[in-house]
GROMACS .gro file of C-alpha atoms in nm:
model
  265
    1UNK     CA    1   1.246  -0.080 -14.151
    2UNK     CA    2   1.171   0.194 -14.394
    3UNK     CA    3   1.303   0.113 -14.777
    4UNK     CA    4   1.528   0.373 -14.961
    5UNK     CA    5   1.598   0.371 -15.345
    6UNK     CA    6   1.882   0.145 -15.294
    7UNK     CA    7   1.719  -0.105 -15.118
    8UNK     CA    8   1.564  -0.185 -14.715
    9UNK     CA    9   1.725   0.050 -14.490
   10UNK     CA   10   2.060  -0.091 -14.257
   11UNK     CA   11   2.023  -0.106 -13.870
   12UNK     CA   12   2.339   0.002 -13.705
   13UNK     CA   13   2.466  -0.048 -13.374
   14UNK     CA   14   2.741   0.062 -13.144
   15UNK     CA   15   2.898  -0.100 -12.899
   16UNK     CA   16   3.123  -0.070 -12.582
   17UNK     CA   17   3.304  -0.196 -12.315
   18UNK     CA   18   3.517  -0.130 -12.007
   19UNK     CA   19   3.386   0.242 -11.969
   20UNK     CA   20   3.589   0.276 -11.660
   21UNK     CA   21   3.432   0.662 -11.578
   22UNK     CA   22   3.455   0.776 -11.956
   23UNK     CA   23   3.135   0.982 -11.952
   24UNK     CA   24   3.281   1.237 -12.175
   25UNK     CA   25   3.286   0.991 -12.480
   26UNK     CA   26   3.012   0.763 -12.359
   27UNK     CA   27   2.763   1.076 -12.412
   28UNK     CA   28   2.837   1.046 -12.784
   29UNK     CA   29   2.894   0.660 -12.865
   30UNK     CA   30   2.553   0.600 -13.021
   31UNK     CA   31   2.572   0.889 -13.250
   32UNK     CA   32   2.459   0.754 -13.551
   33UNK     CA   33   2.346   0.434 -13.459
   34UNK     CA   34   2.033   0.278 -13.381
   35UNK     CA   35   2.138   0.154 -13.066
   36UNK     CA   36   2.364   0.154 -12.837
   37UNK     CA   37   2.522  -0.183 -12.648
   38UNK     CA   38   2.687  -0.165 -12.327
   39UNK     CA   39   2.907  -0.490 -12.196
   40UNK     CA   40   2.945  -0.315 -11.854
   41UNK     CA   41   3.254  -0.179 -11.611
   42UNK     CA   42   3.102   0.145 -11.610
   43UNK     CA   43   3.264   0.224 -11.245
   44UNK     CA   44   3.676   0.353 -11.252
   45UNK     CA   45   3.826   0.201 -10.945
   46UNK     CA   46   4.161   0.228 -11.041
   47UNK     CA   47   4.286   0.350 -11.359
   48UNK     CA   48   4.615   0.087 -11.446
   49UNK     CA   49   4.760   0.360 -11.690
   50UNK     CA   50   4.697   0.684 -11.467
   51UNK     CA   51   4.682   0.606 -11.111
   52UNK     CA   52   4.582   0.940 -11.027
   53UNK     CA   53   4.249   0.852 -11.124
   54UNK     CA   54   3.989   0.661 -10.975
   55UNK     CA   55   3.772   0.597 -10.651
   56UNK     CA   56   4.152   0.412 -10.490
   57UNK     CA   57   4.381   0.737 -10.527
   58UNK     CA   58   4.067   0.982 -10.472
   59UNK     CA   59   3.992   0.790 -10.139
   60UNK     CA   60   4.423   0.739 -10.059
   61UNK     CA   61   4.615   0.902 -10.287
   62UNK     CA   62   4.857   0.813 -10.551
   63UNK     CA   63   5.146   0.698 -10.406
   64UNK     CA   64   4.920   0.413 -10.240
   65UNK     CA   65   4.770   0.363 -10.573
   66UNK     CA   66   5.141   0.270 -10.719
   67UNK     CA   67   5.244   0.064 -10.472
   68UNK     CA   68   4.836  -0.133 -10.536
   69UNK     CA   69   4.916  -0.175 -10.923
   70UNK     CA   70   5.292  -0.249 -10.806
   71UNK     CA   71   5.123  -0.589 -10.640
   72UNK     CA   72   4.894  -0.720 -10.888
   73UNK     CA   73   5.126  -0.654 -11.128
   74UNK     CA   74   5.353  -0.914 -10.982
   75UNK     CA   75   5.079  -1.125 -10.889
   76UNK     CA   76   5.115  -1.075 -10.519
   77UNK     CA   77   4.735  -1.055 -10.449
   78UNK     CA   78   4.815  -1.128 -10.041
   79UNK     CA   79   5.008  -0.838  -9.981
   80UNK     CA   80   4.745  -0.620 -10.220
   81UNK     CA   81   4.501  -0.766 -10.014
   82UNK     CA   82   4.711  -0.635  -9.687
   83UNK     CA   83   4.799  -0.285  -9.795
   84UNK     CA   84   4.366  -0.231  -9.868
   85UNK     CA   85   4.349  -0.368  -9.535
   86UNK     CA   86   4.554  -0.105  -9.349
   87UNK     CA   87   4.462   0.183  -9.564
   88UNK     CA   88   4.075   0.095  -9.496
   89UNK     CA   89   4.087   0.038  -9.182
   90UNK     CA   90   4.236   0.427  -9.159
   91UNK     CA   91   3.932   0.567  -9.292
   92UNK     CA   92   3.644   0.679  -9.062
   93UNK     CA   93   3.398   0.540  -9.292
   94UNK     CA   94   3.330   0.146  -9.369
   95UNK     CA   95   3.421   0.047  -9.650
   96UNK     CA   96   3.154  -0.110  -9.843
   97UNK     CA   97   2.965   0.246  -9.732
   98UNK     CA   98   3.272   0.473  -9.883
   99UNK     CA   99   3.257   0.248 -10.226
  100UNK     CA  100   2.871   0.263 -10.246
  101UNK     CA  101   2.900   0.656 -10.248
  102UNK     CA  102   3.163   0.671 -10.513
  103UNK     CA  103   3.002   0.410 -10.695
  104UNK     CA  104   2.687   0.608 -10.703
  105UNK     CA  105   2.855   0.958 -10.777
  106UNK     CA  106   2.985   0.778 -11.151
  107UNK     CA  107   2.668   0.588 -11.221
  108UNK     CA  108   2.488   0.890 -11.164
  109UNK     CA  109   2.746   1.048 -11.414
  110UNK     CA  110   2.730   0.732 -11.644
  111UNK     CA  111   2.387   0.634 -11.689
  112UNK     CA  112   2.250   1.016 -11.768
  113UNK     CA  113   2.542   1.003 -12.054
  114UNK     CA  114   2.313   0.657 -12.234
  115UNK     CA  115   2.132   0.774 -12.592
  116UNK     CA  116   1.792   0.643 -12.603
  117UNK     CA  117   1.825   0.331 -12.651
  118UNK     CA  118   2.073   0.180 -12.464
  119UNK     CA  119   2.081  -0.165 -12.413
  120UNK     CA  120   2.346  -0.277 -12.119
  121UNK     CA  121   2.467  -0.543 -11.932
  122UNK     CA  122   2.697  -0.588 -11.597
  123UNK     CA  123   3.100  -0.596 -11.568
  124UNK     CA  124   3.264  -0.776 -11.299
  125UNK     CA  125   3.385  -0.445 -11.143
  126UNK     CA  126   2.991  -0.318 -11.138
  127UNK     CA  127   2.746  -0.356 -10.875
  128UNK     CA  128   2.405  -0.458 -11.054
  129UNK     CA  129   2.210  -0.389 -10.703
  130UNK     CA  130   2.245  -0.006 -10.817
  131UNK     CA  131   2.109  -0.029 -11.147
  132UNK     CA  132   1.790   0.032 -11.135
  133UNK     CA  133   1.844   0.332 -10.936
  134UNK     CA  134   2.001   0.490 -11.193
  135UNK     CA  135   1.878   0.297 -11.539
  136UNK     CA  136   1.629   0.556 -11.704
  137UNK     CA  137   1.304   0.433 -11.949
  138UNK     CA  138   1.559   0.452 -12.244
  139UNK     CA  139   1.802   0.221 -12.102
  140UNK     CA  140   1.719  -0.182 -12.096
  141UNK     CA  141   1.907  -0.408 -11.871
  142UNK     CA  142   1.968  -0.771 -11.946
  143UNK     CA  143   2.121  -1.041 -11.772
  144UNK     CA  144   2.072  -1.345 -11.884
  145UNK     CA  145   1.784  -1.276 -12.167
  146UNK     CA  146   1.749  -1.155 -12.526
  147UNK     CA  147   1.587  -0.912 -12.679
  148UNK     CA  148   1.555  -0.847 -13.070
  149UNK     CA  149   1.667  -0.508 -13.200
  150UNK     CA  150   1.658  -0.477 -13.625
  151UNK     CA  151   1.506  -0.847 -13.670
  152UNK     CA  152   1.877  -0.955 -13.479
  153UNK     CA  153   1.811  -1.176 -13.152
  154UNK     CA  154   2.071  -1.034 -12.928
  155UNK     CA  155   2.131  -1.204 -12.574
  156UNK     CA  156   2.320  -1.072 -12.303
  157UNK     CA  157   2.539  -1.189 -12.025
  158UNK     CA  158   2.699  -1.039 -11.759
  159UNK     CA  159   2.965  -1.037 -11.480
  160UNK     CA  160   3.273  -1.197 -11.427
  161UNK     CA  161   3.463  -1.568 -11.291
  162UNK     CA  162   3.562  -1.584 -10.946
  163UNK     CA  163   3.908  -1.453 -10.935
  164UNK     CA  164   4.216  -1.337 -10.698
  165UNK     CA  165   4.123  -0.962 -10.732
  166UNK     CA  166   3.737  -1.030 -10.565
  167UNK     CA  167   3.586  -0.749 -10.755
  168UNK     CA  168   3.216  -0.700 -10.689
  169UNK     CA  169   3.030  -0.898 -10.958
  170UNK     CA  170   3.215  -1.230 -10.989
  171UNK     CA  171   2.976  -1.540 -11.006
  172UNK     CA  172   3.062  -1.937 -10.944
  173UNK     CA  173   3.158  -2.067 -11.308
  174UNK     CA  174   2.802  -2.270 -11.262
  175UNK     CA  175   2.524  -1.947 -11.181
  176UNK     CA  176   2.779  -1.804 -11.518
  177UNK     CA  177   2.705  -2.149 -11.757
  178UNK     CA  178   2.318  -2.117 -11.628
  179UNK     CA  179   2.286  -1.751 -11.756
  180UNK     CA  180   2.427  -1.855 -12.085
  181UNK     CA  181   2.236  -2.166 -12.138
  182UNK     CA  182   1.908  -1.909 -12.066
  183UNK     CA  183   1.978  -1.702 -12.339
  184UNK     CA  184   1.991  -1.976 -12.590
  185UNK     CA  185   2.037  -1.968 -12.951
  186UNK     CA  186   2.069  -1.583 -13.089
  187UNK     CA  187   2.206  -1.398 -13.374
  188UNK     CA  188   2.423  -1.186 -13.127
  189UNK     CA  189   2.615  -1.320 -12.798
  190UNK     CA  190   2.648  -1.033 -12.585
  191UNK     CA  191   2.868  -1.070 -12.281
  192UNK     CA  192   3.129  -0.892 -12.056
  193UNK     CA  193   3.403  -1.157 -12.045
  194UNK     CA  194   3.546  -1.325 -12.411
  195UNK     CA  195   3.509  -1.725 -12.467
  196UNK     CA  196   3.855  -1.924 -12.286
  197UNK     CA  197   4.012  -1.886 -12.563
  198UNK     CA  198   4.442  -1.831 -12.469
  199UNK     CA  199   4.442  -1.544 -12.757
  200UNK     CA  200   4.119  -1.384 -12.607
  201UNK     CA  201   4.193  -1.349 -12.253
  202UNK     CA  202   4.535  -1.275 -12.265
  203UNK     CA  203   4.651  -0.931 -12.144
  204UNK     CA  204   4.937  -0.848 -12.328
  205UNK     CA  205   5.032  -0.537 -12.079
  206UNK     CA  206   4.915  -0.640 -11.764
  207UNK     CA  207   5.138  -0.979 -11.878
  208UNK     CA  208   4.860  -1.214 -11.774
  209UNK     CA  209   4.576  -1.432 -11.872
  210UNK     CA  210   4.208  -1.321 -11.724
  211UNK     CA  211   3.936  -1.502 -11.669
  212UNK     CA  212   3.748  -1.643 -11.985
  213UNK     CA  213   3.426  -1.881 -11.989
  214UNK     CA  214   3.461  -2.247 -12.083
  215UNK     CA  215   3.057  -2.225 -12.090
  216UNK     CA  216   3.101  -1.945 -12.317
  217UNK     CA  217   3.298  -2.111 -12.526
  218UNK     CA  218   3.130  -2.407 -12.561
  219UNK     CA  219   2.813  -2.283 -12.656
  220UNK     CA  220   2.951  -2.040 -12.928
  221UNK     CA  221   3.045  -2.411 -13.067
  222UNK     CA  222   2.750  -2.523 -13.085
  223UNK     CA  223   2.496  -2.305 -13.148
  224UNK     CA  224   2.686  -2.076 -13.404
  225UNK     CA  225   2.606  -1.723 -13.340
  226UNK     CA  226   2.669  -1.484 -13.635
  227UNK     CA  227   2.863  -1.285 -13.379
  228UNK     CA  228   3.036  -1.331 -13.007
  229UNK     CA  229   3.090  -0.964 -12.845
  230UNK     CA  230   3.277  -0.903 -12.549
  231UNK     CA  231   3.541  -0.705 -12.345
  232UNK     CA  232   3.719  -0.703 -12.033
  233UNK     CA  233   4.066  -0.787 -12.161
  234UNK     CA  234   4.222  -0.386 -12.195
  235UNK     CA  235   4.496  -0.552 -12.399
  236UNK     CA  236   4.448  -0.862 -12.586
  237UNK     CA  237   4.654  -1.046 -12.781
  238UNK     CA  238   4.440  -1.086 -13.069
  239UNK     CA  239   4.146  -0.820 -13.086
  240UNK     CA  240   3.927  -1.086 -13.335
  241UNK     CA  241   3.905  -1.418 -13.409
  242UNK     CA  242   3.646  -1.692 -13.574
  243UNK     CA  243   3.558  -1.960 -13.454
  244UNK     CA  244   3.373  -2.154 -13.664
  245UNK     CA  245   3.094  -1.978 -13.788
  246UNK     CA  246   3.115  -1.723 -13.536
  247UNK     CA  247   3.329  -1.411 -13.561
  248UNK     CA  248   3.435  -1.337 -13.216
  249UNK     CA  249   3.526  -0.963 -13.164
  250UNK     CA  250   3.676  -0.779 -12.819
  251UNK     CA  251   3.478  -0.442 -12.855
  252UNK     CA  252   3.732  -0.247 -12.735
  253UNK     CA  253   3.866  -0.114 -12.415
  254UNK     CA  254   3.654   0.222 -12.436
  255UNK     CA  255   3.739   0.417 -12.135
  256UNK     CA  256   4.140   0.463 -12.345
  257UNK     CA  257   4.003   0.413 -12.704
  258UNK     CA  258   3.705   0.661 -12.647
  259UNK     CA  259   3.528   0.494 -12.938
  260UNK     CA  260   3.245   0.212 -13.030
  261UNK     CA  261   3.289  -0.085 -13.225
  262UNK     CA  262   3.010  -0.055 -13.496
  263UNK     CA  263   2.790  -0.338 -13.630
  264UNK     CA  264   2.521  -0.317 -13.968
  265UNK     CA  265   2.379  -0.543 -14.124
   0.00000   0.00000   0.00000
C-alpha cells in the first residue's frame, strides 16, 4: 500500500447482504472502498414488506402474494406449500423453467451493477449454477476458500441450513461444517448465515428464529477471527455482538437499508 504523510495508507471495504433486487443502490455500494463484499440473496422472490414486488406477485399477483406471507407468517408451511402448488400448476410453464427466467432477468440486472472488485458469495435464496454466467473478470466468487485483500485473509461461505421454506441453496448441516472447516483460520469470516447464536438469528418482525450454524459457531470459538460477517436475518435482535475475540457483525439487510457496512483497518 502506498504511504501518505500521516502514515501507510488504510484499505477499506464495503460490505452487503440480502440484496433482494436492489440494483439501484448496489451500483454504488463500493464507492469509496477498495472492495466490495457480497454475502449473497441477490434474487427478490418475495418482498415481506411490499408484496407487490418480486418474481411471486409478478408471476400471480398480489393478493396471492398476501395470502403466501399470511402462511409463513403463522408458520403454516403445509398450506404455503399447497397454495404454490395450485397456483403453479395454473401456469403454462414449469416451474423450475418460469424461476430460471426470472432468476436470470435480476442477475443479469445484479451482477452488471458489481464495482471492480467485487468479491461475493451465495445466499440460500440464490442459485450458484447461474453464476458464472453472469460473474464478470471483476467479480470473484468464493465458496468455501479465502482470498487475501489489504494483507486481511478473508474466507467465504455460502448458502443456507435445510429449512421448512426449501429455498434453492440450502445444504445438509454436514456439506455446511465441511465448507467452513476448508476455509480455516482467517482474519475475516465471511458467510451468508450468522453463528447459532439466539440474539443473531432471531427475527424480531417476522417473530421467529432462522437458521444459524452450530459449525459456525464453533469455529469462531476457536480459531478467533478478528471479525465474523454475515446476514440473512432482515431483523435481528441484536445487530452486533463479541464473542470472544471476535466481533460478530449482521451487515445489514441491504435491499431496505440501501447501504454497506464499512470495514478499515
Amino acid at each position: 500500500m502506498a504511504a501518505s504523510p500521516s502514515g501507510p495508507r488504510k484499505t477499506r471495504v464495503h460490505v452487503v447482504s440480502d440484496v433482494h433486487g436492489n440494483a439501484r443502490d448496489l451500483a454504488r455500494a463500493g464507492d469509496g472502498a477498495d472492495a466490495l463484499i457480497c454475502l449473497g440473496d441477490l434474487v427478490l422472490f418475495l418482498d415481506y414488506a411490499d408484496h407487490s414486488r418480486g418474481i411471486f406477485p409478478d408471476l400471480f399477483g398480489v393478493e396471492n402474494a398476501d395470502r403466501l406471507v399470511e402462511l409463513r407468517t403463522a408458520r403454516r408451511f403445509e398450506e404455503a406449500r399447497e397454495l404454490g402448488a395450485r397456483l403453479w400448476g395454473g401456469i403454462a410453464m414449469d416451474r423450475a423453467t418460469a424461476i430460471e427466467k426470472a432468476v436470470r432477468k435480476q442477475y443479469a440486472e445484479m451482477f452488471a451493477a458489481f464495482p471492480t472488485p467485487t468479491y461475493a458469495t451465495y445466499g440460500n435464496v440464490d442459485m450458484p449454477q447461474l453464476w458464472p454466467e453472469y460473474a464478470g473478470p471483476g467479480t470473484t466468487v468464493l465458496d468455501g476458500q479465502r482470498v487475501e485483500i489489504g494483507g486481511w485473509v478473508f474466507g467465504f461461505v455460502g448458502g443456507g441450513l435445510r429449512t421448512p421454506m426449501r429455498t434453492p441453496y440450502e445444504i445438509s448441516d454436514e456439506e455446511y461444517a465441511a465448507k467452513i472447516e476448508a476455509v480455516g483460520e482467517v482474519d475475516v469470516l465471511c458467510t451468508h448465515i450468522p453463528p447459532e447464536v439466539p440474539e443473531l438469528v432471531y427475527d424480531t418482525v417476522a417473530r421467529r428464529f432462522e437458521r444459524g450454524s452450530r459449525a459456525l459457531l464453533d469455529v469462531v470459538r476457536r480459531t478467533k477471527p478478528r471479525y465474523s460477517l454475515f446476514g440473512h436475518v432482515h431483523q435481528p435482535l441484536v445487530k452486533r455482538m463479541r464473542i470472544g475475540a471476535t466481533e460478530c457483525v449482521n451487515v445489514g439487510h441491504f435491499a431496505s437499508a440501501g447501504r454497506p457496512w464499512a470495514l478499515e483497518w
